[in-house]
Amino acid sequence: FKWDDVKSDKDRECYLGHSVMAPVGRWQKNKDILWYTREKSGQGSSVEDEKRAIQEQEEQMMREALGLAPKRQKQKPTL
C-alpha cells in the first residue's frame, strides 16, 4: 500500500486519512498540514520567563504594600 497510489486513485475520498496522507489540490500547496504534530519550540521558555517576571513583580508589590520594601516611583509607560 502506498499513499502515492491513493493520490491518483479516482476513489481517494473513500480512504480514511486521505486529506493528510495523500493531499491533492491547491488547498494543500505550501501549507503545513501536519502542524499539530510539530513540536512547539521556543514558546515554552518565553512563557516561563513571562510567568517568572510577573511573580517577581507581584512579590515586589506585596513587599511594598506590607511596608517591607520602599515604594518605587511609578514610571510612565513608553510606547
Short mmCIF file of C-alpha atoms in Angstrom, two decimals:
data_model
loop_
_atom_site.label_atom_id
_atom_site.label_comp_id
_atom_site.label_asym_id
_atom_site.label_seq_id
_atom_site.Cartn_x
_atom_site.Cartn_y
_atom_site.Cartn_z
CA PHE A 1 0.00 0.00 0.00
CA LYS A 2 1.34 3.41 -0.98
CA TRP A 3 -0.25 6.77 -0.33
CA ASP A 4 1.11 7.99 -3.66
CA ASP A 5 -1.20 5.50 -5.35
CA VAL A 6 -4.14 6.96 -3.43
CA LYS A 7 -3.36 10.44 -4.80
CA SER A 8 -4.09 9.28 -8.33
CA ASP A 9 -7.00 6.96 -7.45
CA LYS A 10 -10.45 8.08 -8.60
CA ASP A 11 -11.98 6.98 -5.27
CA ARG A 12 -9.39 8.57 -2.97
CA GLU A 13 -12.10 10.18 -0.82
CA CYS A 14 -13.04 6.69 0.40
CA TYR A 15 -9.69 6.24 2.20
CA LEU A 16 -9.51 7.32 5.81
CA GLY A 17 -6.81 9.93 6.21
CA HIS A 18 -6.61 10.79 2.53
CA SER A 19 -6.61 14.54 3.17
CA VAL A 20 -3.47 14.35 5.32
CA MET A 21 -1.57 11.40 3.90
CA ALA A 22 -2.37 11.97 0.21
CA PRO A 23 -3.11 15.68 -0.22
CA VAL A 24 -4.11 16.75 -3.70
CA GLY A 25 -5.07 20.16 -5.00
CA ARG A 26 -4.35 23.83 -4.49
CA TRP A 27 -5.55 23.98 -0.88
CA GLN A 28 -2.55 21.99 0.40
CA LYS A 29 0.16 23.69 -1.64
CA ASN A 30 2.80 25.33 0.60
CA LYS A 31 0.82 24.54 3.75
CA ASP A 32 1.94 22.59 6.77
CA ILE A 33 -0.95 20.15 7.04
CA LEU A 34 0.69 18.31 9.93
CA TRP A 35 1.10 21.47 12.05
CA TYR A 36 -0.47 19.86 15.12
CA THR A 37 2.19 17.14 15.28
CA ARG A 38 5.12 19.57 15.27
CA GLU A 39 6.94 20.26 18.49
CA LYS A 40 6.45 23.73 19.88
CA SER A 41 9.96 25.11 20.10
CA GLY A 42 10.87 28.33 21.83
CA GLN A 43 7.41 29.09 23.18
CA GLY A 44 7.77 27.19 26.45
CA SER A 45 10.76 29.20 27.62
CA SER A 46 9.17 32.56 26.83
CA VAL A 47 6.02 31.63 28.72
CA GLU A 48 8.07 30.51 31.70
CA ASP A 49 10.12 33.72 31.58
CA GLU A 50 6.95 35.79 31.49
CA LYS A 51 5.46 33.91 34.45
CA ARG A 52 8.66 34.37 36.42
CA ALA A 53 8.72 38.13 35.68
CA ILE A 54 5.10 38.52 36.76
CA GLN A 55 5.74 36.62 40.01
CA GLU A 56 8.72 38.86 40.77
CA GLN A 57 6.61 41.98 40.17
CA GLU A 58 3.83 40.65 42.39
CA GLU A 59 6.29 39.84 45.17
CA GLN A 60 7.79 43.33 44.96
CA MET A 61 4.31 44.90 45.07
CA MET A 62 3.40 42.75 48.09
CA ARG A 63 6.58 43.82 49.92
CA GLU A 64 5.78 47.45 49.15
CA ALA A 65 2.18 47.04 50.36
CA LEU A 66 3.34 45.44 53.62
CA GLY A 67 5.96 48.12 54.15
CA LEU A 68 8.89 45.71 53.94
CA ALA A 69 10.40 47.46 50.94
CA PRO A 70 10.47 51.15 49.98
CA LYS A 71 7.92 52.14 47.35
CA ARG A 72 9.17 52.60 43.85
CA GLN A 73 8.41 55.63 41.72
CA LYS A 74 5.79 54.81 39.12
CA GLN A 75 7.12 55.09 35.61
CA LYS A 76 5.07 56.36 32.73
CA PRO A 77 4.61 53.70 30.06
CA THR A 78 6.50 54.44 26.87
CA LEU A 79 5.00 53.37 23.59
#
